[in-house]
mmCIF file of C-alpha atoms and ligand atoms in Angstrom:
data_model
loop_
_atom_site.group_PDB
_atom_site.id
_atom_site.type_symbol
_atom_site.label_atom_id
_atom_site.label_comp_id
_atom_site.label_asym_id
_atom_site.label_seq_id
_atom_site.Cartn_x
_atom_site.Cartn_y
_atom_site.Cartn_z
ATOM 1 C CA UNK A 20 121.424 63.650 60.986
ATOM 2 C CA UNK A 21 120.932 60.399 62.101
ATOM 3 C CA UNK A 22 124.463 59.358 62.399
ATOM 4 C CA UNK A 23 125.656 62.751 64.294
ATOM 5 C CA UNK A 24 122.625 62.074 67.058
ATOM 6 C CA UNK A 25 123.763 58.705 67.286
ATOM 7 C CA UNK A 26 127.025 60.190 67.924
ATOM 8 C CA UNK A 27 126.415 62.829 70.527
ATOM 9 C CA UNK A 28 124.225 59.371 72.201
ATOM 10 C CA UNK A 29 127.824 57.990 73.234
ATOM 11 C CA UNK A 30 129.361 60.625 73.970
ATOM 12 C CA UNK A 31 126.727 61.494 76.238
ATOM 13 C CA UNK A 32 127.068 57.708 77.022
ATOM 14 C CA UNK A 33 130.565 57.804 77.792
ATOM 15 C CA UNK A 34 130.564 61.515 79.589
ATOM 16 C CA UNK A 35 128.070 59.197 82.078
ATOM 17 C CA UNK A 36 130.039 55.887 82.209
ATOM 18 C CA UNK A 37 133.019 57.580 83.258
ATOM 19 C CA UNK A 38 131.165 59.912 85.584
ATOM 20 C CA UNK A 39 130.177 56.914 87.274
ATOM 21 C CA UNK A 40 132.909 55.241 87.365
ATOM 22 C CA UNK A 41 134.456 58.302 89.342
ATOM 23 C CA UNK A 42 132.394 58.335 92.055
ATOM 24 C CA UNK A 43 131.840 54.394 92.260
ATOM 25 C CA UNK A 44 133.094 53.117 95.404
ATOM 26 C CA UNK A 45 135.098 49.573 94.974
ATOM 27 C CA UNK A 46 132.265 47.013 95.919
ATOM 28 C CA UNK A 47 133.858 43.701 96.856
ATOM 29 C CA UNK A 48 131.628 40.843 97.229
ATOM 30 C CA UNK A 49 132.857 38.348 100.482
ATOM 31 C CA UNK A 50 131.825 34.553 100.789
ATOM 32 C CA UNK A 51 129.593 35.405 103.442
ATOM 33 C CA UNK A 52 128.388 38.598 105.435
ATOM 34 C CA UNK A 53 128.919 39.091 108.458
ATOM 35 C CA UNK A 54 125.423 37.467 109.924
ATOM 36 C CA UNK A 55 126.446 34.124 108.089
ATOM 37 C CA UNK A 56 129.882 33.697 109.644
ATOM 38 C CA UNK A 57 127.974 34.861 113.429
ATOM 39 C CA UNK A 58 125.959 32.184 113.157
ATOM 40 C CA UNK A 59 128.043 29.533 111.458
ATOM 41 C CA UNK A 60 129.077 26.126 112.656
ATOM 42 C CA UNK A 61 132.261 26.848 111.930
ATOM 43 C CA UNK A 62 133.282 30.426 113.207
ATOM 44 C CA UNK A 63 137.229 29.232 112.585
ATOM 45 C CA UNK A 64 136.870 28.860 108.944
ATOM 46 C CA UNK A 65 134.687 31.568 108.538
ATOM 47 C CA UNK A 66 136.852 34.272 110.094
ATOM 48 C CA UNK A 67 139.542 32.609 108.109
ATOM 49 C CA UNK A 68 138.311 32.799 105.101
ATOM 50 C CA UNK A 69 136.980 36.041 106.058
ATOM 51 C CA UNK A 70 140.687 37.575 106.861
ATOM 52 C CA UNK A 71 142.289 35.953 103.807
ATOM 53 C CA UNK A 72 139.774 37.935 101.789
ATOM 54 C CA UNK A 73 140.134 41.109 102.903
ATOM 55 C CA UNK A 74 144.097 40.372 102.653
ATOM 56 C CA UNK A 75 143.457 39.943 99.089
ATOM 57 C CA UNK A 76 141.542 42.958 98.102
ATOM 58 C CA UNK A 77 143.801 45.358 100.238
ATOM 59 C CA UNK A 78 147.336 44.031 99.709
ATOM 60 C CA UNK A 79 148.979 47.324 99.312
ATOM 61 C CA UNK A 80 148.423 47.872 103.118
ATOM 62 C CA UNK A 81 147.737 44.982 104.595
ATOM 63 C CA UNK A 82 149.682 42.100 105.673
ATOM 64 C CA UNK A 83 148.224 37.983 107.064
ATOM 65 C CA UNK A 84 149.938 36.443 109.302
ATOM 66 C CA UNK A 85 150.095 33.524 112.269
ATOM 67 C CA UNK A 86 151.000 34.702 116.183
ATOM 68 C CA UNK A 87 151.018 30.498 116.459
ATOM 69 C CA UNK A 88 148.925 27.932 117.177
ATOM 70 C CA UNK A 89 146.142 26.746 119.639
ATOM 71 C CA UNK A 90 145.864 23.535 121.700
ATOM 72 C CA UNK A 91 143.478 21.555 119.041
ATOM 73 C CA UNK A 92 146.393 23.266 116.457
ATOM 74 C CA UNK A 93 143.808 25.932 114.751
ATOM 75 C CA UNK A 94 145.840 28.729 113.388
ATOM 76 C CA UNK A 95 145.720 31.988 115.731
ATOM 77 C CA UNK A 96 145.833 34.799 112.771
ATOM 78 C CA UNK A 97 146.691 38.836 112.796
ATOM 79 C CA UNK A 98 145.757 41.141 110.316
ATOM 80 C CA UNK A 99 147.658 43.971 109.588
ATOM 81 C CA UNK A 100 146.398 47.057 108.566
ATOM 82 C CA UNK A 101 148.944 49.838 107.936
ATOM 83 C CA UNK A 102 152.640 50.950 107.632
ATOM 84 C CA UNK A 103 152.773 53.503 110.418
ATOM 85 C CA UNK A 104 155.106 52.695 112.974
ATOM 86 C CA UNK A 105 152.701 53.322 115.717
ATOM 87 C CA UNK A 106 151.022 50.078 116.582
ATOM 88 C CA UNK A 107 146.862 49.326 117.844
ATOM 89 C CA UNK A 108 146.316 45.171 118.855
ATOM 90 C CA UNK A 109 142.682 45.001 118.953
ATOM 91 C CA UNK A 110 141.752 41.107 120.018
ATOM 92 C CA UNK A 111 138.944 39.136 120.447
ATOM 93 C CA UNK A 112 137.168 36.342 121.769
ATOM 94 C CA UNK A 113 139.118 35.610 124.920
ATOM 95 C CA UNK A 114 135.808 33.940 125.761
ATOM 96 C CA UNK A 115 134.322 32.064 123.718
ATOM 97 C CA UNK A 116 130.484 32.687 124.312
ATOM 98 C CA UNK A 117 131.688 36.703 123.625
ATOM 99 C CA UNK A 118 132.513 35.873 119.872
ATOM 100 C CA UNK A 119 130.261 39.008 119.023
ATOM 101 C CA UNK A 120 133.468 40.563 118.851
ATOM 102 C CA UNK A 121 135.169 38.478 116.010
ATOM 103 C CA UNK A 122 132.448 39.968 114.010
ATOM 104 C CA UNK A 123 132.919 43.757 115.086
ATOM 105 C CA UNK A 124 136.641 43.572 114.781
ATOM 106 C CA UNK A 125 136.611 42.217 111.449
ATOM 107 C CA UNK A 126 133.809 44.993 110.691
ATOM 108 C CA UNK A 127 136.366 47.363 112.105
ATOM 109 C CA UNK A 128 138.938 46.046 109.585
ATOM 110 C CA UNK A 129 136.652 45.650 106.642
ATOM 111 C CA UNK A 130 135.737 49.255 107.332
ATOM 112 C CA UNK A 131 138.834 51.340 107.603
ATOM 113 C CA UNK A 132 139.908 49.163 104.687
ATOM 114 C CA UNK A 133 137.654 50.892 102.246
ATOM 115 C CA UNK A 134 137.902 54.170 103.383
ATOM 116 C CA UNK A 135 141.660 53.598 102.827
ATOM 117 C CA UNK A 136 140.815 52.704 98.919
ATOM 118 C CA UNK A 137 138.348 55.484 98.545
ATOM 119 C CA UNK A 138 140.444 57.632 100.054
ATOM 120 C CA UNK A 139 137.607 58.811 102.841
ATOM 121 C CA UNK A 140 138.360 60.928 105.842
ATOM 122 C CA UNK A 141 135.946 59.755 108.666
ATOM 123 C CA UNK A 142 136.024 62.325 111.795
ATOM 124 C CA UNK A 143 137.949 64.004 110.278
ATOM 125 C CA UNK A 144 140.655 61.556 110.081
ATOM 126 C CA UNK A 145 142.263 61.126 106.357
ATOM 127 C CA UNK A 146 142.658 56.881 106.554
ATOM 128 C CA UNK A 147 145.209 57.041 103.621
ATOM 129 C CA UNK A 148 147.440 59.208 105.366
ATOM 130 C CA UNK A 149 147.031 57.545 108.826
ATOM 131 C CA UNK A 150 147.180 54.027 107.321
ATOM 132 C CA UNK A 151 150.685 54.957 105.055
ATOM 133 C CA UNK A 152 152.421 57.351 107.711
ATOM 134 C CA UNK A 153 151.320 56.557 110.687
ATOM 135 C CA UNK A 154 149.419 53.903 112.279
ATOM 136 C CA UNK A 155 149.029 50.507 112.235
ATOM 137 C CA UNK A 156 146.070 48.524 113.676
ATOM 138 C CA UNK A 157 146.951 44.731 114.655
ATOM 139 C CA UNK A 158 143.608 42.509 113.996
ATOM 140 C CA UNK A 159 143.298 39.519 115.903
ATOM 141 C CA UNK A 160 139.676 38.552 115.801
ATOM 142 C CA UNK A 161 139.962 35.126 117.338
ATOM 143 C CA UNK A 162 142.437 34.436 120.423
ATOM 144 C CA UNK A 163 140.604 31.394 120.946
ATOM 145 C CA UNK A 164 139.312 29.697 118.191
ATOM 146 C CA UNK A 165 139.492 25.790 119.967
ATOM 147 C CA UNK A 166 136.201 27.587 122.332
ATOM 148 C CA UNK A 167 134.112 29.304 119.976
ATOM 149 C CA UNK A 168 133.861 25.998 117.913
ATOM 150 C CA UNK A 169 132.888 24.190 120.977
ATOM 151 C CA UNK A 170 130.327 27.131 121.742
ATOM 152 C CA UNK A 171 129.099 26.435 118.325
ATOM 153 C CA UNK A 172 128.781 23.211 118.289
ATOM 154 C CA UNK A 173 126.567 22.360 121.242
ATOM 155 C CA UNK A 174 127.945 24.383 124.479
ATOM 156 C CA UNK A 175 126.591 28.236 124.312
ATOM 157 C CA UNK A 176 127.548 28.832 127.830
ATOM 158 C CA UNK A 177 131.429 27.748 126.792
ATOM 159 C CA UNK A 178 133.713 30.202 128.127
ATOM 160 C CA UNK A 179 137.593 28.201 128.430
ATOM 161 C CA UNK A 180 140.066 26.998 126.078
ATOM 162 C CA UNK A 181 139.729 23.749 124.560
ATOM 163 C CA UNK A 182 142.287 22.686 127.928
ATOM 164 C CA UNK A 183 139.796 24.423 130.224
ATOM 165 C CA UNK A 184 141.729 27.165 130.732
ATOM 166 C CA UNK A 185 140.310 30.681 131.129
ATOM 167 C CA UNK A 186 142.680 32.689 129.327
ATOM 168 C CA UNK A 187 141.347 35.355 130.381
ATOM 169 C CA UNK A 188 143.255 34.922 134.169
ATOM 170 C CA UNK A 189 146.282 33.304 132.559
ATOM 171 C CA UNK A 190 148.593 36.509 132.540
ATOM 172 C CA UNK A 191 151.377 36.771 134.292
ATOM 173 C CA UNK A 192 149.640 39.682 136.422
ATOM 174 C CA UNK A 193 149.422 38.635 140.186
ATOM 175 C CA UNK A 194 148.886 35.151 138.701
ATOM 176 C CA UNK A 195 147.445 32.760 141.446
ATOM 177 C CA UNK A 196 146.514 28.993 140.786
ATOM 178 C CA UNK A 197 142.893 28.188 141.153
ATOM 179 C CA UNK A 198 141.347 25.605 139.226
ATOM 180 C CA UNK A 199 138.076 24.581 140.127
ATOM 181 C CA UNK A 200 134.947 23.116 137.915
ATOM 182 C CA UNK A 201 133.686 26.539 136.725
ATOM 183 C CA UNK A 202 136.824 28.211 136.723
ATOM 184 C CA UNK A 203 140.475 27.530 135.935
ATOM 185 C CA UNK A 204 143.586 30.208 135.592
ATOM 186 C CA UNK A 205 145.588 27.232 134.137
ATOM 187 C CA UNK A 206 148.885 25.150 135.990
ATOM 188 C CA UNK A 207 151.147 28.877 135.614
ATOM 189 C CA UNK A 208 150.983 32.206 133.777
ATOM 190 C CA UNK A 209 150.536 32.179 130.142
ATOM 191 C CA UNK A 210 150.796 28.032 130.416
ATOM 192 C CA UNK A 211 148.378 28.051 127.355
ATOM 193 C CA UNK A 212 149.860 28.077 123.652
ATOM 194 C CA UNK A 213 147.407 30.674 122.929
ATOM 195 C CA UNK A 214 148.262 33.512 126.104
ATOM 196 C CA UNK A 215 151.899 31.963 125.524
ATOM 197 C CA UNK A 216 151.141 33.023 121.439
ATOM 198 C CA UNK A 217 149.596 36.907 122.719
ATOM 199 C CA UNK A 218 152.517 37.246 124.778
ATOM 200 C CA UNK A 219 154.967 36.627 122.471
ATOM 201 C CA UNK A 220 153.250 38.898 119.701
ATOM 202 C CA UNK A 221 152.999 41.656 122.065
ATOM 203 C CA UNK A 222 157.188 41.233 123.177
ATOM 204 C CA UNK A 223 158.042 41.319 119.507
ATOM 205 C CA UNK A 224 155.442 43.782 117.855
ATOM 206 C CA UNK A 225 156.080 46.166 120.780
ATOM 207 C CA UNK A 226 152.567 47.366 120.272
ATOM 208 C CA UNK A 227 151.997 51.513 121.676
ATOM 209 C CA UNK A 228 147.773 50.637 123.170
ATOM 210 C CA UNK A 229 145.877 47.337 123.145
ATOM 211 C CA UNK A 230 142.532 46.781 122.930
ATOM 212 C CA UNK A 231 140.106 43.795 123.946
ATOM 213 C CA UNK A 232 136.679 43.061 123.648
ATOM 214 C CA UNK A 233 134.048 40.991 125.950
ATOM 215 C CA UNK A 234 131.084 40.485 126.389
ATOM 216 C CA UNK A 235 128.504 41.926 128.345
ATOM 217 C CA UNK A 236 128.511 44.403 130.567
ATOM 218 C CA UNK A 237 128.330 47.841 128.107
ATOM 219 C CA UNK A 238 131.565 48.819 130.351
ATOM 220 C CA UNK A 239 135.049 49.675 130.258
ATOM 221 C CA UNK A 240 138.161 47.959 132.196
ATOM 222 C CA UNK A 241 141.341 50.757 131.913
ATOM 223 C CA UNK A 242 142.968 50.686 135.583
ATOM 224 C CA UNK A 243 145.591 47.992 136.647
ATOM 225 C CA UNK A 244 147.044 50.359 139.214
ATOM 226 C CA UNK A 245 148.475 52.995 136.971
ATOM 227 C CA UNK A 246 149.989 55.833 138.723
ATOM 228 C CA UNK A 247 150.920 59.677 138.070
ATOM 229 C CA UNK A 248 151.349 60.476 134.433
ATOM 230 C CA UNK A 249 150.662 56.826 132.903
ATOM 231 C CA UNK A 250 147.217 57.307 135.347
ATOM 232 C CA UNK A 251 146.571 60.044 133.799
ATOM 233 C CA UNK A 252 147.652 58.816 129.953
ATOM 234 C CA UNK A 253 145.377 56.201 130.183
ATOM 235 C CA UNK A 254 142.579 57.975 131.669
ATOM 236 C CA UNK A 255 142.467 59.925 128.957
ATOM 237 C CA UNK A 256 141.979 57.641 126.703
ATOM 238 C CA UNK A 257 139.814 55.758 128.605
ATOM 239 C CA UNK A 258 137.133 58.695 128.507
ATOM 240 C CA UNK A 259 137.279 58.729 124.947
ATOM 241 C CA UNK A 260 136.476 55.043 125.007
ATOM 242 C CA UNK A 261 133.663 56.475 127.039
ATOM 243 C CA UNK A 262 132.371 59.271 125.073
ATOM 244 C CA UNK A 263 133.137 57.214 121.695
ATOM 245 C CA UNK A 264 131.061 54.267 123.390
ATOM 246 C CA UNK A 265 128.605 55.547 125.873
ATOM 247 C CA UNK A 266 129.912 52.995 127.847
ATOM 248 C CA UNK A 267 130.567 53.613 131.480
ATOM 249 C CA UNK A 268 134.174 53.524 133.263
ATOM 250 C CA UNK A 269 134.879 50.772 135.717
ATOM 251 C CA UNK A 270 135.680 52.102 138.878
ATOM 252 C CA UNK A 271 139.119 51.748 140.034
ATOM 253 C CA UNK A 272 138.552 50.631 143.378
ATOM 254 C CA UNK A 273 139.310 46.860 144.622
ATOM 255 C CA UNK A 274 140.868 46.193 140.470
ATOM 256 C CA UNK A 275 142.551 43.636 141.963
ATOM 257 C CA UNK A 276 139.076 41.617 142.884
ATOM 258 C CA UNK A 277 140.088 40.550 139.124
ATOM 259 C CA UNK A 278 143.653 39.431 138.450
ATOM 260 C CA UNK A 279 145.589 37.713 135.299
ATOM 261 C CA UNK A 280 144.245 39.592 132.797
ATOM 262 C CA UNK A 281 145.041 40.447 128.950
ATOM 263 C CA UNK A 282 145.146 43.560 129.969
ATOM 264 C CA UNK A 283 145.936 43.589 133.714
ATOM 265 C CA UNK A 284 149.193 42.352 132.303
ATOM 266 C CA UNK A 285 149.743 45.241 129.390
ATOM 267 C CA UNK A 286 149.173 47.801 132.612
ATOM 268 C CA UNK A 287 151.561 45.596 134.626
ATOM 269 C CA UNK A 288 154.315 44.733 132.945
ATOM 270 C CA UNK A 289 154.603 45.735 129.278
ATOM 271 C CA UNK A 290 153.053 49.509 130.790
ATOM 272 C CA UNK A 291 150.744 50.600 127.622
ATOM 273 C CA UNK A 292 147.431 51.531 127.568
ATOM 274 C CA UNK A 293 145.032 48.878 127.297
ATOM 275 C CA UNK A 294 141.323 48.365 127.807
ATOM 276 C CA UNK A 295 138.733 45.327 128.072
ATOM 277 C CA UNK A 296 135.658 46.132 126.452
ATOM 278 C CA UNK A 297 132.486 44.670 127.277
ATOM 279 C CA UNK A 298 129.771 44.838 124.521
ATOM 280 C CA UNK A 299 126.751 43.636 124.611
ATOM 281 C CA UNK A 300 124.136 45.486 126.830
ATOM 282 C CA UNK A 301 124.139 46.338 130.448
ATOM 283 C CA UNK A 302 124.292 42.688 132.062
ATOM 284 C CA UNK A 303 126.552 39.464 131.965
ATOM 285 C CA UNK A 304 126.248 36.942 129.531
ATOM 286 C CA UNK A 305 125.516 32.428 129.190
ATOM 287 C CA UNK A 306 125.519 32.592 125.653
ATOM 288 C CA UNK A 307 126.392 34.250 122.575
ATOM 289 C CA UNK A 308 125.087 37.471 122.883
ATOM 290 C CA UNK A 309 121.147 37.716 119.861
ATOM 291 C CA UNK A 310 122.173 39.171 116.207
ATOM 292 C CA UNK A 311 119.409 41.571 116.624
ATOM 293 C CA UNK A 312 122.253 43.837 119.094
ATOM 294 C CA UNK A 313 124.800 43.581 115.967
ATOM 295 C CA UNK A 314 123.987 47.361 114.312
ATOM 296 C CA UNK A 315 123.773 48.984 117.551
ATOM 297 C CA UNK A 316 126.880 47.373 118.968
ATOM 298 C CA UNK A 317 128.531 48.041 115.229
ATOM 299 C CA UNK A 318 127.337 52.038 115.646
ATOM 300 C CA UNK A 319 129.337 52.387 119.294
ATOM 301 C CA UNK A 320 132.700 50.804 118.454
ATOM 302 C CA UNK A 321 132.954 52.070 114.628
ATOM 303 C CA UNK A 322 135.187 54.726 115.633
ATOM 304 C CA UNK A 323 137.048 52.692 117.846
ATOM 305 C CA UNK A 324 140.651 52.197 116.672
ATOM 306 C CA UNK A 325 140.450 55.518 114.798
ATOM 307 C CA UNK A 326 139.861 57.650 118.210
ATOM 308 C CA UNK A 327 142.522 55.570 119.333
ATOM 309 C CA UNK A 328 144.691 56.409 116.762
ATOM 310 C CA UNK A 329 143.971 60.208 116.918
ATOM 311 C CA UNK A 330 144.715 60.249 121.113
ATOM 312 C CA UNK A 331 147.852 57.900 120.188
ATOM 313 C CA UNK A 332 149.421 60.670 117.497
ATOM 314 C CA UNK A 333 149.068 63.051 120.316
ATOM 315 C CA UNK A 334 150.549 61.100 123.282
ATOM 316 C CA UNK A 335 154.433 63.175 122.604
ATOM 317 C CA UNK A 336 156.030 60.539 125.312
ATOM 318 C CA UNK A 337 156.169 56.435 123.556
ATOM 319 C CA UNK A 338 157.084 53.790 125.042
ATOM 320 C CA UNK A 339 160.981 53.818 124.076
ATOM 321 C CA UNK A 340 162.730 52.663 120.985
ATOM 322 C CA UNK A 341 160.965 49.652 119.466
ATOM 323 C CA UNK A 342 162.714 47.085 118.176
ATOM 324 C CA UNK A 343 162.935 46.019 114.649
ATOM 325 C CA UNK A 344 160.713 43.555 114.001
ATOM 326 C CA UNK A 345 160.823 41.164 111.381
ATOM 327 C CA UNK A 346 157.173 39.722 110.133
ATOM 328 C CA UNK A 347 157.572 36.228 108.240
ATOM 329 C CA UNK A 348 154.538 33.837 106.842
ATOM 330 C CA UNK A 349 154.307 31.713 110.049
ATOM 331 C CA UNK A 350 155.911 33.300 112.927
ATOM 332 C CA UNK A 351 157.253 36.418 114.343
ATOM 333 C CA UNK A 352 160.602 37.193 114.970
ATOM 334 C CA UNK A 353 163.176 40.312 116.389
ATOM 335 C CA UNK A 354 166.602 40.781 115.109
ATOM 336 C CA UNK A 355 168.797 40.880 117.245
ATOM 337 C CA UNK A 356 170.625 43.590 115.444
ATOM 338 C CA UNK A 357 169.151 45.983 114.041
ATOM 339 C CA UNK A 358 169.173 47.028 109.603
ATOM 340 C CA UNK A 359 172.487 48.835 108.882
ATOM 341 C CA UNK A 360 172.305 50.628 106.666
ATOM 342 C CA UNK A 361 175.098 51.909 104.550
ATOM 343 C CA UNK A 362 176.191 52.837 100.767
ATOM 344 C CA UNK A 363 172.024 52.636 99.477
ATOM 345 C CA UNK A 364 172.656 49.203 100.959
ATOM 346 C CA UNK A 365 170.630 47.519 103.402
ATOM 347 C CA UNK A 366 172.661 44.600 105.700
ATOM 348 C CA UNK A 367 171.499 41.709 108.021
ATOM 349 C CA UNK A 368 173.356 40.379 111.074
ATOM 350 C CA UNK A 369 173.923 37.628 109.610
ATOM 351 C CA UNK A 370 173.614 35.908 113.196
ATOM 352 C CA UNK A 371 169.472 36.805 111.839
ATOM 353 C CA UNK A 372 169.468 35.657 108.529
ATOM 354 C CA UNK A 373 170.838 32.346 110.080
ATOM 355 C CA UNK A 374 168.241 32.573 113.063
ATOM 356 C CA UNK A 375 165.483 32.641 109.934
ATOM 357 C CA UNK A 376 166.394 30.313 108.261
ATOM 358 C CA UNK A 377 167.577 27.935 110.391
ATOM 359 C CA UNK A 378 165.741 24.571 109.837
ATOM 360 C CA UNK A 379 166.372 24.752 105.756
ATOM 361 C CA UNK A 380 170.574 26.133 105.834
ATOM 362 C CA UNK A 381 172.748 23.910 103.063
ATOM 363 C CA UNK A 382 176.121 23.534 103.108
ATOM 364 C CA UNK A 383 176.484 25.573 100.250
ATOM 365 C CA UNK A 384 174.083 27.917 101.159
ATOM 366 C CA UNK A 385 176.140 28.359 104.807
ATOM 367 C CA UNK A 386 179.568 28.817 102.442
ATOM 368 C CA UNK A 387 178.081 31.605 100.967
ATOM 369 C CA UNK A 388 176.679 33.103 103.585
ATOM 370 C CA UNK A 389 180.957 33.174 105.383
ATOM 371 C CA UNK A 390 181.750 34.599 102.147
ATOM 372 C CA UNK A 391 179.529 37.366 100.897
ATOM 373 C CA UNK A 392 179.410 38.577 104.694
ATOM 374 C CA UNK A 393 181.625 41.173 106.018
ATOM 375 C CA UNK A 394 182.082 42.708 109.203
ATOM 376 C CA UNK A 395 181.871 45.632 110.428
ATOM 377 C CA UNK A 396 181.659 46.784 114.591
ATOM 378 C CA UNK A 397 182.668 43.442 114.798
ATOM 379 C CA UNK A 398 180.073 41.736 113.967
ATOM 380 C CA UNK A 399 179.515 40.246 110.170
ATOM 381 C CA UNK A 400 176.942 41.406 108.034
ATOM 382 C CA UNK A 401 175.036 40.389 104.805
ATOM 383 C CA UNK A 402 174.066 42.819 102.151
ATOM 384 C CA UNK A 403 169.717 41.520 102.249
ATOM 385 C CA UNK A 404 169.839 40.974 98.670
ATOM 386 C CA UNK A 405 172.316 38.689 98.673
ATOM 387 C CA UNK A 406 170.694 36.642 101.629
ATOM 388 C CA UNK A 407 167.693 37.099 99.377
ATOM 389 C CA UNK A 408 169.260 35.394 96.716
ATOM 390 C CA UNK A 409 171.644 32.949 98.547
ATOM 391 C CA UNK A 410 167.929 31.415 100.414
ATOM 392 C CA UNK A 411 165.804 32.275 97.243
ATOM 393 C CA UNK A 412 163.406 34.384 99.251
ATOM 394 C CA UNK A 413 160.926 37.044 98.630
ATOM 395 C CA UNK A 414 161.050 40.148 100.399
ATOM 396 C CA UNK A 415 160.057 43.715 101.196
ATOM 397 C CA UNK A 416 161.839 46.389 103.452
ATOM 398 C CA UNK A 417 160.339 49.040 104.778
ATOM 399 C CA UNK A 418 162.584 51.927 105.610
ATOM 400 C CA UNK A 419 160.040 53.368 107.400
ATOM 401 C CA UNK A 420 159.570 50.937 110.337
ATOM 402 C CA UNK A 421 162.232 49.505 109.761
ATOM 403 C CA UNK A 422 160.990 46.009 109.215
ATOM 404 C CA UNK A 423 161.462 43.403 106.697
ATOM 405 C CA UNK A 424 158.481 41.186 105.602
ATOM 406 C CA UNK A 425 159.206 37.858 104.492
ATOM 407 C CA UNK A 426 156.903 35.601 101.386
HETATM 408 ZN ZN1 ZN B 2 135.450 38.044 128.417
#
């Protein structure tokens, strides 16, 4: 009898434990909380750590890479979340003292990744379907890591990069040179390594939409001279942002009173919907926003990436053909020729193969490359698997987005 009870208890315990393991969500602990990162003297390192932790915990759907280096040689890190062909770029901290946006974008990435791994539906949106097939988010929480480090180490009002240039007045959108003690556009458009890296990233990945987080004001900038269909398209996004955040839209009149911003360049040159969102209250700021406001900022902005995705997927007219992006650890390059598919094999042009390995190509590799290449439509191609073997590379090829990921 005693034995029978014991077995029943064990059985009940087993059922209970298997039940709870079904219901339990994956709990991931991070080395620092978001609040600790915000209050840190080393926001850069702590942000890097958090991005690495996210990438490690959700490696089946993320990809971490560096878009370039800052003036003081810090990495300009990007976390790609999702595998879909539509691409949304969300960045923060062009202006150091506004680095609450860094925390917000880290949180947005985490929120989406947790929902993905727990197979959740949020705001009517199946996150697994979204990230597997429809959208990729590119989060760049620190556009200006040097400036943020200067800000948190004794200069709370700091507004520039390490060259004392305002990165949000350094883009090629009606840029004019103006340098005073409190204002600096830089010596030429995209003169700074940070803006150069962001420009290259945008041109290479070909985003469908961008968002830049700033502070403060509780306002949304969306206009820079769009006309006709582009204006209608972008106003629709802006209104969704307004409804989601409760922030107001900045008037379209006198839009050229401020020029050479990142959003201005995206709208004018890339011709994509692009938004500057000013979080943190109806006011300007001269030092970082107090942490106590974070929860309300989070509540207003947590659905922003998903709401933008939904609208993007409704948009029937896209921004032309996407080029093939070839992404690898420390940089990002376009292929000059698309990947060619023949007899269930994928071929890369020899020219592109050489570009990728230009720094390390030996004579033997050169010889093998020649030996295994074949001519298709007057271009030399090599089977990606041969290419991988010759250069001893690991890669994954995503046919859906026509992108190679090298390790
Ligand atoms: Zn700003």
